[in-house]
Coordinates of C-alpha atoms and ligand atoms in Angstrom, one line a residue:
X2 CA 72.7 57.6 117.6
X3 CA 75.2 59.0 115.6
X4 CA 74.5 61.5 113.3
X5 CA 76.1 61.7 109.7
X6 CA 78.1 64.3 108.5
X7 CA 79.8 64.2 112.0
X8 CA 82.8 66.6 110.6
X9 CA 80.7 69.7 109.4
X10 CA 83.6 72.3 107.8
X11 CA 80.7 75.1 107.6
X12 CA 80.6 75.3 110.9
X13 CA 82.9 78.0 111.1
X14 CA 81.7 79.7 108.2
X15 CA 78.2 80.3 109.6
X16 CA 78.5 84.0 110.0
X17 CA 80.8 86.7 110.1
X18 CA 81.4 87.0 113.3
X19 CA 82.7 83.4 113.1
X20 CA 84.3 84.0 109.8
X21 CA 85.8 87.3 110.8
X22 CA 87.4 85.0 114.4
X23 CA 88.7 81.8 112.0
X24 CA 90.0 84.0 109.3
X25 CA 93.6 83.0 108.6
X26 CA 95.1 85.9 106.8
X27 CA 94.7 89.2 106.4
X28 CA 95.6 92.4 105.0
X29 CA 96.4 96.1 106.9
X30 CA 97.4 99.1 105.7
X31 CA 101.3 99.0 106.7
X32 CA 101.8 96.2 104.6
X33 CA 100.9 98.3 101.4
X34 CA 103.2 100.5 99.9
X35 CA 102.3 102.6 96.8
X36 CA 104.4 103.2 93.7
X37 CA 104.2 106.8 91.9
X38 CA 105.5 108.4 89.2
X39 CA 107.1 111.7 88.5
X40 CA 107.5 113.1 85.2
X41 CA 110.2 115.7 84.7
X42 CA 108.3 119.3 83.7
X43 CA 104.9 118.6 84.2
X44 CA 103.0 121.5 85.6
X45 CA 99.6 119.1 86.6
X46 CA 99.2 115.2 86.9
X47 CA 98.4 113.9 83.7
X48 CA 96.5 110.4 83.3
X49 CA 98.1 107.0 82.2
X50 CA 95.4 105.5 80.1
X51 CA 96.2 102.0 80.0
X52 CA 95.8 102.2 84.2
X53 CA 92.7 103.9 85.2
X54 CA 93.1 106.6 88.1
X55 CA 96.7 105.9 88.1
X56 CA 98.9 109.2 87.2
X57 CA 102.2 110.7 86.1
X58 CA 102.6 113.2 89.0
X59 CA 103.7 116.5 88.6
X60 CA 106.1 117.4 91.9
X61 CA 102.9 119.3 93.7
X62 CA 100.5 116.8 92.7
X63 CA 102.9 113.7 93.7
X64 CA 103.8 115.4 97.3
X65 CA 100.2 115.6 97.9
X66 CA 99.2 112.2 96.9
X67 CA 102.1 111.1 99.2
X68 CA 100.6 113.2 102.1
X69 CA 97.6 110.9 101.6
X70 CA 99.3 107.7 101.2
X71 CA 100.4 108.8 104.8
X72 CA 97.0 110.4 106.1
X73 CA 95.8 106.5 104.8
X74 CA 98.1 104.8 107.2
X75 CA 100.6 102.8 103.9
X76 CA 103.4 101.6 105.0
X77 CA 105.7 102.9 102.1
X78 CA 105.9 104.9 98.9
X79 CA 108.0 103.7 95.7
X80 CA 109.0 106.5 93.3
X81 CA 109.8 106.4 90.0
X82 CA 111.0 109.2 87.4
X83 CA 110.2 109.7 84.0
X84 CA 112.6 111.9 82.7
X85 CA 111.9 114.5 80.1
X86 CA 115.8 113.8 78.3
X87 CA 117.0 110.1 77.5
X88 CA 120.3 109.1 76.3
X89 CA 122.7 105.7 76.3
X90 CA 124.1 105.7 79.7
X91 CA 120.9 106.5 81.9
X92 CA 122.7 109.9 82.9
X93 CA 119.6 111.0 84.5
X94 CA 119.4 108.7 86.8
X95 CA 122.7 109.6 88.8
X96 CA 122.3 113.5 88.0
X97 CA 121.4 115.0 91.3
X98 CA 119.4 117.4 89.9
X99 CA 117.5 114.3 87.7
X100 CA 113.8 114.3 88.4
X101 CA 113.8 111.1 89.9
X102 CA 116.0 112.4 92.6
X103 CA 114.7 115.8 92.9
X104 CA 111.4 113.8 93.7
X105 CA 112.7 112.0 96.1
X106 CA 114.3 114.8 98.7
X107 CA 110.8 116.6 98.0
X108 CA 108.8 113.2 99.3
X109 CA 111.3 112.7 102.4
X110 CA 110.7 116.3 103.2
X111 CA 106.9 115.7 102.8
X112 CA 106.2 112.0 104.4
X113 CA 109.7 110.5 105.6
X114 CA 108.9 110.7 109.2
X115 CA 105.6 108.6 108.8
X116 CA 106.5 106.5 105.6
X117 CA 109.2 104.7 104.2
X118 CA 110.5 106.7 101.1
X119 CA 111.5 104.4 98.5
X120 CA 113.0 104.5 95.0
X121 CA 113.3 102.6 92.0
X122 CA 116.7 102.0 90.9
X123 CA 117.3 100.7 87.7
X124 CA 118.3 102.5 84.6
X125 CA 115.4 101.7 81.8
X126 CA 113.2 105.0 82.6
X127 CA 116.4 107.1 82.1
X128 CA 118.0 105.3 78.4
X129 CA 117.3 105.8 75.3
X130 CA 117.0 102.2 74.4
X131 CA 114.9 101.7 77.2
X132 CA 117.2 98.6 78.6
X133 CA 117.4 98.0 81.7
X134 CA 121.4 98.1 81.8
X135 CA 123.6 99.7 79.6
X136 CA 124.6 98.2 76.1
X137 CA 128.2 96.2 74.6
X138 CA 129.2 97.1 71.4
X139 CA 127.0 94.1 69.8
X140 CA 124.2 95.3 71.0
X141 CA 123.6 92.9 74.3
X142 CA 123.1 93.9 77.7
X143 CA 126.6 94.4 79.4
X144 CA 126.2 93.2 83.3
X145 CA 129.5 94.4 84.6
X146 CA 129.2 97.3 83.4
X147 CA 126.1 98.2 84.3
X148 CA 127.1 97.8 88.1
X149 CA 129.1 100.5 88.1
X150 CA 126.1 102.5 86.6
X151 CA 124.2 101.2 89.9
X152 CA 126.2 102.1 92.3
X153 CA 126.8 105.4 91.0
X154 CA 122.7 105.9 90.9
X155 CA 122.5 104.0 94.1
X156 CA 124.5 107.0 95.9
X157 CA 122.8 110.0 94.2
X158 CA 119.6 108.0 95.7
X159 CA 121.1 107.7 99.0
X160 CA 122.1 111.8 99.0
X161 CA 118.6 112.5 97.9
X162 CA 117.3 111.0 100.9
X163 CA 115.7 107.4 99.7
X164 CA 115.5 105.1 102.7
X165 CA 115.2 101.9 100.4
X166 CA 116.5 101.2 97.0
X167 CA 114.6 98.9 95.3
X168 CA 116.9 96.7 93.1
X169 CA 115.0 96.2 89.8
X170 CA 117.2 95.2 86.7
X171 CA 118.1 91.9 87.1
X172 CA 122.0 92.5 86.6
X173 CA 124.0 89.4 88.5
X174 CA 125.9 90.7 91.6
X175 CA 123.5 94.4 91.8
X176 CA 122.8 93.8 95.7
X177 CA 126.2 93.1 96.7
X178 CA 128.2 95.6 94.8
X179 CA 125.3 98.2 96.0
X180 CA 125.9 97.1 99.6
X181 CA 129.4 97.6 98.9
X182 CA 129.3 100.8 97.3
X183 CA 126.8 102.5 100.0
X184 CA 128.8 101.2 103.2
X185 CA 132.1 102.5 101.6
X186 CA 130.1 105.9 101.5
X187 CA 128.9 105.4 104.8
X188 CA 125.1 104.5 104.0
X189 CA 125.5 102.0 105.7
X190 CA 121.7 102.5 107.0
X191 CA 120.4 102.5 103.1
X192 CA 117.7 99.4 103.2
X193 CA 118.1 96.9 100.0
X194 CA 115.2 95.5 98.2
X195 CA 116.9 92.9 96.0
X196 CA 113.8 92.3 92.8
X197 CA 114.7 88.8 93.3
X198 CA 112.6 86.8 91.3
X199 CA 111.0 89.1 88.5
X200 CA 109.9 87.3 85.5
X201 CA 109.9 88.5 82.5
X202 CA 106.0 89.3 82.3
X203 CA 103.6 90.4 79.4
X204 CA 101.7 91.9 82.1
X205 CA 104.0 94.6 82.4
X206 CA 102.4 96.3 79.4
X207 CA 100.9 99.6 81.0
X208 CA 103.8 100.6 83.1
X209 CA 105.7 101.2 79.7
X210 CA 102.8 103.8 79.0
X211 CA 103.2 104.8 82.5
X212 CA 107.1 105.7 82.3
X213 CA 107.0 106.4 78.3
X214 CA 109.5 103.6 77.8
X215 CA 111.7 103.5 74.8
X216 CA 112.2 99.8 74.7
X217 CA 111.5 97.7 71.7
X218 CA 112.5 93.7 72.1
X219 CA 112.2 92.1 75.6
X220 CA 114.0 91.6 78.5
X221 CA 114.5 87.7 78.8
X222 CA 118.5 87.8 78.4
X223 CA 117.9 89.3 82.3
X224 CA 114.4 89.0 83.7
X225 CA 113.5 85.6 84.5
X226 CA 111.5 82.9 81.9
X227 CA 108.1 82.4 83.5
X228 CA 108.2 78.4 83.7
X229 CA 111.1 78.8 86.1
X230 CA 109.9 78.2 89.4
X231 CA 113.4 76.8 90.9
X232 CA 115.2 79.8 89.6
X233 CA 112.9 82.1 91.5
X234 CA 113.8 80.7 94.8
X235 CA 117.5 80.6 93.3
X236 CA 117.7 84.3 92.9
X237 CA 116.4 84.4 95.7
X238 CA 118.9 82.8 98.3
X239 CA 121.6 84.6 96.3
X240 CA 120.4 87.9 97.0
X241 CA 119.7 87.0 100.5
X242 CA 123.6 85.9 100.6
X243 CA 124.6 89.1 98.7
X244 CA 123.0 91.1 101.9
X245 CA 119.3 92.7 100.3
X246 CA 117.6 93.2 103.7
X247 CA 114.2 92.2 102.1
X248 CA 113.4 90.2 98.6
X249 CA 111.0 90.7 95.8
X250 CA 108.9 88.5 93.6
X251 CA 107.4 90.1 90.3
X252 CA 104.3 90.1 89.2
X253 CA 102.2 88.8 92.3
X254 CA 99.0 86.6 90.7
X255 CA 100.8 84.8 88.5
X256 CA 103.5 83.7 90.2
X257 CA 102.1 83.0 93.5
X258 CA 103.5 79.5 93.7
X259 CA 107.1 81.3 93.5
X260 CA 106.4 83.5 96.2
X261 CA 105.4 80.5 98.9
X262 CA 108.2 78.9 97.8
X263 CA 110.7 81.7 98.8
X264 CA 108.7 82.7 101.4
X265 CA 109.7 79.5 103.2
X266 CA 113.2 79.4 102.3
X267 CA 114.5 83.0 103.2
X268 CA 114.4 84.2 106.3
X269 CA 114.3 88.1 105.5
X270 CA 111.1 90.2 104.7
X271 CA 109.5 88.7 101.1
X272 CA 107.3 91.4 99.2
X273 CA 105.5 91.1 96.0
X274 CA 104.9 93.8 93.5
X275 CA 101.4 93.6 92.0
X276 CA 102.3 94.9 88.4
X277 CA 100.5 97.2 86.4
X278 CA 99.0 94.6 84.3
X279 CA 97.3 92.9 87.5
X280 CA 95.8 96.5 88.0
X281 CA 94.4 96.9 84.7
X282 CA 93.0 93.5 84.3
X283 CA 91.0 93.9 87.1
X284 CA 90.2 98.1 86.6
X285 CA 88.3 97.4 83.4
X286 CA 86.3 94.1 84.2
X287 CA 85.3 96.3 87.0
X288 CA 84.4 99.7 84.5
X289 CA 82.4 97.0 82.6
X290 CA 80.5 95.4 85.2
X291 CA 81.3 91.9 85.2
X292 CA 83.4 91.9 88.4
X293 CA 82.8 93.7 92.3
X294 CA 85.8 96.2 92.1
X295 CA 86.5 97.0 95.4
X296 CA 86.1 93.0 96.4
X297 CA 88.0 91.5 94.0
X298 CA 91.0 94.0 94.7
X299 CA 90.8 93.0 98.6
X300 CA 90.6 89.6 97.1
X301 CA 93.7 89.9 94.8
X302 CA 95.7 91.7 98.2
X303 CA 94.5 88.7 100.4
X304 CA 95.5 85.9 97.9
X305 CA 99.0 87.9 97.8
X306 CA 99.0 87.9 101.5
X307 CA 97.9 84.3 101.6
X308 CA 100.6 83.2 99.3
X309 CA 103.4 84.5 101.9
X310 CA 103.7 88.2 100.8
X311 CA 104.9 90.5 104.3
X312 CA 103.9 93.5 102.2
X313 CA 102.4 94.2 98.7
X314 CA 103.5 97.0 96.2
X315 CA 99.7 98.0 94.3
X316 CA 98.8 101.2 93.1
X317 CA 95.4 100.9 95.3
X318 CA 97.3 101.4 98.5
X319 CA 95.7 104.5 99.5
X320 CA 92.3 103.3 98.5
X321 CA 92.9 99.9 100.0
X322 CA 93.8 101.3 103.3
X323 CA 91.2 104.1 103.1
X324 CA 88.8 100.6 102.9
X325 CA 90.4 99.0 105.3
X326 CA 90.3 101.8 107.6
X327 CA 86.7 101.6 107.4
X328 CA 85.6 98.4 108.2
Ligands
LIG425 C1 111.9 98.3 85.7 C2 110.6 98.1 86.2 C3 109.4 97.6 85.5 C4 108.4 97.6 86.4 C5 108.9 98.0 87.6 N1 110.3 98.3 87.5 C6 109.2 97.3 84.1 C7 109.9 96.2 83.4 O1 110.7 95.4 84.0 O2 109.7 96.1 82.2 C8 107.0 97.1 86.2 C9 106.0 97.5 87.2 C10 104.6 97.3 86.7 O3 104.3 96.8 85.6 O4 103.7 97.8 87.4 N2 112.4 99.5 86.2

């Protein structure tokens, strides 16, 4: 006698031990790598409202948050500078002596050995337009000459120790006139992190509290429009050809479709940056109760995982992999 259903799914869902053997994906602590801020002549840490238990670091407070992104087992740190003087060209962000710099031979000296020491390069924390480039006469964002901007910043990053510049502003050509740049220098060990696929996301909102940006407008002549899924996996392949050694998509949730999609055509490392936005969303339906914090963030990292992220930029890396750790 036969007996009906005689394909029972639930099977392997009948308890965790089962779950825990069947489960497809999942998510460790060396795939998580942490983005910080610095801010130039801050004596203590000072708190970024818009992103609960997310910080502007002072230098002492940011090496010791990197020492326990490290004692957590993360597989990487990604440092940005907030600068206490601005001005058209984004001259901080090539000064050896800029914060963001200063920062980074302080974190290499701290971690390098047992993280990857990253860095933001991209000029928006460091002019006083808040662009991510700098400016034509009329006003517009002038690729070309931006460029040169890059690889100039991309060298002081190099000097100041950064193991992986990570490509953010969206200028046509960025990886391969870095690559260029560095190699001529003999960096030719620098890693590339081409920002491949960043959309142009109203879900950046906190991270201009978080680096006191000066922009007013939007970035859409640069970053791309979020009903492009194509273009994502375009940019893609062309910074793959340009020689980045690993590619981006930006934000995560939203744009989860993107990141399969690219995941199965490049055949380099694909991360996925889970933007400030994604953080607070979830931080205060958690403060008010209506969601399991700590579950629905292993949830969001899993789903990012799932998608075809190799690793995941969120600021609850150390807490992730403290939780992880634990299980
Ligand atoms: C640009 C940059 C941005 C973020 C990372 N790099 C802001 C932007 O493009 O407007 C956003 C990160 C986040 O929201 O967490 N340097």
């Amino acid at each position: 006698m036969s007996s009906f259903p005689e394909i029972r799914p639930r099977r392997l869902r009948q308890s965790p031990a089962v779950r825990n053997l069947v489960r497809e994906t999942s998510v460790e602590a060396r795939q998580l790598v942490l983005p910080m801020f610095v801010r130039e002549g801050l004596a203590e840490a000072q708190p970024i409202g818009s992103m609960p238990g997310v910080v502007q670091h002072s230098m002492d407070s940011l090496r010791r948050a990197a020492a326990e992104a490290a004692e957590a087992g993360v597989g990487g740190v990604m440092l940005f500078g907030v600068p206490a003087v601005r001005d058209a060209q984004g001259s901080g962000a090539d000064d050896p002596n800029g914060i963001l710099n200063l920062a980074t031979t302080a974190l290499v000296e701290e971690v390098g050995d047992a993280l990857v020491v990253q860095t933001d390069l991209c000029l928006d924390e460091f002019t006083d337009h808040g662009h991510c480039g700098v400016l034509a006469a009329d006003g517009s964002v002038d690729n070309d000459a931006t460029l040169d901007r890059y690889v100039s910043m991309a060298l002081s990053q190099a000097r100041a120790g950064s193991q992986l510049l990570g490509l953010s502003g969206m200028m046509d050509g960025q990886v391969a006139v870095i690559r260029q740049g560095l190699d001529a220098e003999g960096f030719t060990d620098t890693m590339l992190l081409g920002y491949a696929a960043k959309y142009a996301s109203a879900f950046y909102g906190p991270f201009r509290e978080a680096v006191d940006s000066q922009l007013t407008g939007d970035r859409r002549t640069y970053q791309l429009d979020p009903g492009n899924r194509r273009e994502g996996l375009l940019e893609a392949l062309i910074d793959e050809a340009e020689g980045a050694d690993i590619v981006m998509v930006k934000p995560a949730m939203g744009f989860l479709d993107v990141l399969r999609e690219v995941r199965d055509n490049v055949q380099i490392p694909v991360w996925a940056y889970q933007i400030s936005g994604e953080y607070a969303m979830i931080e205060a339906a958690a403060a008010n109760g209506w969601i399991d914090r700590r579950a629905a963030v292993l949830e969001s990292l899993l789903s990012i995982r799932r998608a075809g992220a190799d690793a995941i930029l969120t600021y609850w890396a150390t807490e992730a992999a403290q939780w992880l750790d634990a299980r």
